XYZ file of C-alpha atoms in Angstrom:
281
model
C -24.373 57.220 -68.544
C -23.534 56.144 -64.971
C -26.854 54.709 -63.833
C -26.198 54.182 -60.126
C -24.548 57.560 -59.634
C -27.263 59.312 -61.614
C -30.037 57.594 -59.657
C -28.381 58.607 -56.382
C -28.330 62.204 -57.604
C -31.994 61.978 -58.575
C -32.869 60.532 -55.167
C -31.029 63.293 -53.330
C -32.757 65.965 -55.425
C -36.140 64.502 -54.453
C -35.219 64.469 -50.771
C -33.977 68.052 -50.905
C -37.284 69.073 -52.459
C -39.125 67.450 -49.554
C -36.974 69.235 -46.984
C -37.251 72.597 -48.749
C -41.025 72.381 -48.364
C -40.452 73.255 -44.711
C -42.826 70.467 -43.689
C -40.442 67.508 -43.484
C -37.128 68.472 -41.860
C -35.712 64.949 -42.180
C -35.954 63.055 -45.469
C -34.364 59.793 -46.563
C -34.921 56.924 -48.949
C -33.589 54.189 -51.144
C -34.180 52.249 -54.357
C -34.565 48.526 -54.880
C -31.564 46.910 -56.506
C -33.432 45.260 -59.375
C -36.710 43.950 -60.724
C -38.447 41.701 -58.220
C -36.113 42.637 -55.358
C -37.732 42.235 -51.952
C -35.730 44.868 -50.150
C -33.989 48.215 -50.545
C -31.267 50.001 -48.637
C -31.587 53.533 -47.321
C -28.858 55.225 -49.305
C -29.540 58.958 -49.117
C -30.387 61.141 -46.114
C -31.078 64.874 -45.852
C -31.375 66.675 -42.504
C -30.190 63.664 -40.486
C -28.032 64.129 -37.386
C -26.636 60.582 -37.316
C -25.888 57.676 -39.649
C -28.127 55.257 -37.768
C -30.391 54.836 -40.830
C -27.726 54.869 -43.536
C -27.386 51.519 -45.269
C -30.343 50.025 -43.413
C -31.802 47.127 -45.418
C -35.604 47.352 -45.411
C -37.382 44.152 -46.381
C -40.801 44.060 -47.976
C -43.565 44.041 -45.364
C -41.279 45.074 -42.501
C -41.613 48.443 -40.818
C -43.231 51.473 -42.419
C -41.108 51.440 -45.572
C -41.465 47.689 -46.029
C -45.242 48.057 -45.823
C -45.132 50.780 -48.460
C -42.865 48.625 -50.638
C -45.214 45.650 -50.354
C -48.496 47.473 -50.953
C -47.378 50.349 -53.178
C -49.268 52.967 -51.141
C -48.245 55.873 -48.869
C -48.439 55.297 -45.133
C -47.756 57.459 -42.096
C -47.446 56.943 -38.347
C -47.655 59.606 -35.649
C -45.309 57.835 -33.252
C -43.137 55.238 -34.955
C -42.025 53.368 -31.836
C -45.522 52.787 -30.472
C -47.494 52.376 -33.684
C -49.587 49.233 -33.962
C -49.956 49.635 -37.733
C -46.420 48.433 -38.514
C -43.874 45.864 -37.391
C -40.891 47.075 -35.398
C -37.716 45.510 -36.802
C -36.122 48.941 -37.299
C -37.073 50.718 -34.076
C -33.490 51.040 -32.877
C -32.313 52.755 -36.075
C -35.315 55.112 -36.107
C -34.892 55.937 -32.422
C -31.179 56.495 -32.982
C -32.066 59.407 -35.275
C -34.694 60.600 -32.797
C -37.599 60.301 -35.229
C -41.215 60.072 -34.104
C -43.677 60.971 -36.868
C -42.745 59.318 -40.160
C -44.399 58.966 -43.549
C -43.352 56.814 -46.486
C -44.377 57.081 -50.136
C -43.624 54.600 -52.908
C -41.635 55.441 -56.034
C -43.482 53.682 -58.841
C -42.110 53.352 -62.376
C -43.897 51.291 -65.030
C -46.217 49.927 -62.319
C -43.284 48.579 -60.313
C -42.314 49.951 -56.899
C -38.717 51.035 -57.392
C -38.091 52.542 -53.982
C -39.426 54.473 -51.024
C -39.110 58.081 -49.872
C -39.517 58.928 -46.195
C -40.223 62.230 -44.494
C -40.056 62.598 -40.734
C -40.382 64.827 -37.672
C -38.698 64.517 -34.317
C -42.004 65.249 -32.589
C -45.114 63.028 -32.437
C -47.327 65.269 -34.578
C -49.927 63.959 -36.997
C -48.665 64.347 -40.552
C -51.500 65.857 -42.559
C -52.241 66.412 -46.215
C -49.596 69.073 -46.880
C -46.535 67.017 -45.835
C -47.948 64.018 -47.677
C -48.493 66.102 -50.813
C -44.902 67.409 -50.622
C -43.577 63.847 -50.405
C -45.783 62.610 -53.250
C -44.697 65.511 -55.482
C -41.053 64.655 -54.806
C -41.754 60.987 -55.579
C -43.377 61.950 -58.900
C -40.270 63.937 -59.852
C -38.063 60.965 -58.999
C -40.308 58.599 -60.947
C -40.012 60.759 -64.044
C -36.221 60.933 -63.724
C -35.965 57.144 -63.322
C -38.295 56.531 -66.277
C -36.127 58.786 -68.425
C -32.973 56.937 -67.357
C -34.645 53.599 -68.109
C -35.542 54.827 -71.588
C -32.052 56.151 -72.145
C -30.509 52.806 -71.171
C -32.950 50.948 -73.411
C -32.191 53.266 -76.275
C -28.432 52.911 -75.899
C -28.689 49.133 -75.568
C -30.782 48.939 -78.716
C -27.944 50.293 -80.843
C -25.467 47.618 -79.761
C -24.505 44.425 -81.548
C -26.572 43.361 -84.553
C -28.842 46.409 -84.569
C -26.613 48.334 -86.973
C -27.087 45.588 -89.577
C -30.831 45.211 -89.027
C -33.002 47.879 -90.722
C -36.067 46.884 -88.696
C -34.168 47.281 -85.439
C -32.923 50.682 -86.551
C -36.508 51.787 -87.079
C -37.158 50.979 -83.427
C -34.067 52.958 -82.448
C -35.251 55.915 -84.514
C -38.666 55.871 -82.895
C -37.114 55.682 -79.427
C -34.675 58.461 -80.345
C -37.580 60.741 -81.292
C -39.459 59.886 -78.094
C -36.382 60.518 -75.979
C -35.736 63.931 -77.534
C -39.379 64.831 -76.967
C -39.089 63.711 -73.350
C -35.815 65.543 -72.772
C -37.310 68.947 -73.532
C -39.766 68.483 -70.655
C -37.076 67.857 -68.038
C -36.133 70.851 -65.868
C -32.906 69.197 -64.654
C -30.291 70.700 -66.995
C -27.662 68.060 -66.213
C -30.005 65.150 -66.915
C -31.335 66.784 -70.063
C -27.803 67.226 -71.407
C -27.016 63.581 -70.623
C -30.011 62.466 -72.661
C -29.228 64.724 -75.591
C -25.632 63.494 -75.562
C -26.940 59.925 -75.729
C -29.155 60.921 -78.669
C -26.149 62.414 -80.458
C -24.192 59.192 -79.929
C -26.993 57.190 -81.518
C -27.164 59.550 -84.467
C -23.427 59.427 -85.103
C -23.377 55.628 -84.704
C -25.920 55.312 -87.509
C -24.161 57.675 -89.893
C -22.594 55.930 -92.907
C -19.953 58.640 -93.228
C -16.640 58.495 -91.394
C -16.514 60.203 -87.979
C -13.456 62.007 -89.347
C -15.778 63.932 -91.679
C -18.578 65.271 -89.490
C -21.513 67.168 -90.946
C -20.987 70.871 -91.551
C -24.704 71.468 -91.044
C -25.552 72.846 -87.628
C -29.163 72.446 -86.525
C -30.475 73.973 -83.314
C -31.733 71.581 -80.611
C -35.326 72.519 -81.401
C -34.818 71.960 -85.128
C -33.427 68.516 -84.324
C -36.359 67.806 -81.982
C -38.840 68.633 -84.713
C -36.935 66.732 -87.403
C -36.565 63.652 -85.186
C -40.279 63.652 -84.436
C -41.203 64.161 -88.084
C -38.792 61.352 -89.029
C -40.851 58.965 -86.888
C -43.846 59.668 -89.125
C -45.544 62.325 -86.997
C -47.554 65.095 -88.586
C -46.925 68.711 -87.638
C -49.896 68.590 -85.279
C -48.650 65.422 -83.560
C -45.115 66.823 -83.341
C -46.506 69.989 -81.754
C -48.342 67.934 -79.137
C -45.305 65.798 -78.286
C -42.936 68.744 -78.101
C -45.418 71.107 -76.454
C -45.144 73.621 -79.260
C -47.672 75.348 -81.469
C -48.164 73.779 -84.945
C -47.021 77.035 -86.539
C -43.812 76.897 -84.507
C -43.167 73.301 -85.595
C -43.666 74.336 -89.207
C -41.193 77.196 -88.763
C -38.506 74.953 -87.233
C -39.036 72.383 -89.971
C -38.670 74.986 -92.721
C -35.487 76.272 -91.115
C -34.019 72.746 -90.852
C -34.902 72.002 -94.483
C -33.228 75.209 -95.630
C -30.015 74.414 -93.737
C -29.982 70.871 -95.121
C -30.673 72.036 -98.672
C -33.796 69.894 -98.777
C -37.057 70.585 -100.586
C -39.227 67.968 -98.868
C -39.576 66.528 -95.366
C -38.331 63.127 -96.555
C -35.302 64.672 -98.203
C -34.523 66.603 -95.014
C -34.747 63.433 -92.881
C -32.592 61.444 -95.323
C -29.936 64.161 -95.478
C -29.913 64.490 -91.693
C -29.376 60.748 -91.330
C -26.518 60.733 -93.849
C -24.955 63.639 -91.970
C -25.088 61.858 -88.610
C -27.673 64.240 -87.169
C -30.386 61.571 -86.840
C -30.123 57.793 -86.443
């Protein structure tokens, strides 16, 4: 999974959502480079006429975005160049794009500010609740996408090295695998969802004791695998239904279908057979 490219795609999707609201014709933003970083670079722009902002390094506390990065709260100014609420290190770049009213919202993942989204107008109009809400909604979407990518990276990393020889570590992988499948079904982005499910399949096949040259002949549907993975983590039907946003009766139906395909008579037998077949880690 290409993290930087995927995050850039997620960022652009969030900015396009802001622009499509019709309230913020110019949108741009960037992500911090790592934990504890004190700056970010503006990497993606939508609706811009120039490249004056592209690549701009925004330090914590400086300008509107730096203030948002430092305090983790949204801020807006009606006229960027004359505002007394911010410092003015980036006036030339902002003026080069002809921006006047600008808002900035933080992108917060696991209580850490991971970046900033901006929305702007070329007129000095007060930005009210509706533009701010559009920007916050886009930030929430981006936060979810980044959290999913973080979990996917953690999950993939957990299956490297000594994990395969450590039963306790594999239990952690299995729990994360179930959580990731449950999270994937909630993601509207088809491309990202497929990336996550592909990562899940890699984990499952890595754990299988059988040779990759002899793959399982059993074919479970994605939903059957979701239910089986959740049940394998120790969840009851009711808990599985809550995690997967299904009715308990539907979970029971998927589980029965998976057991029939696997030739299993109990939940434990179904999970064990699925693991031996490379369908679950």
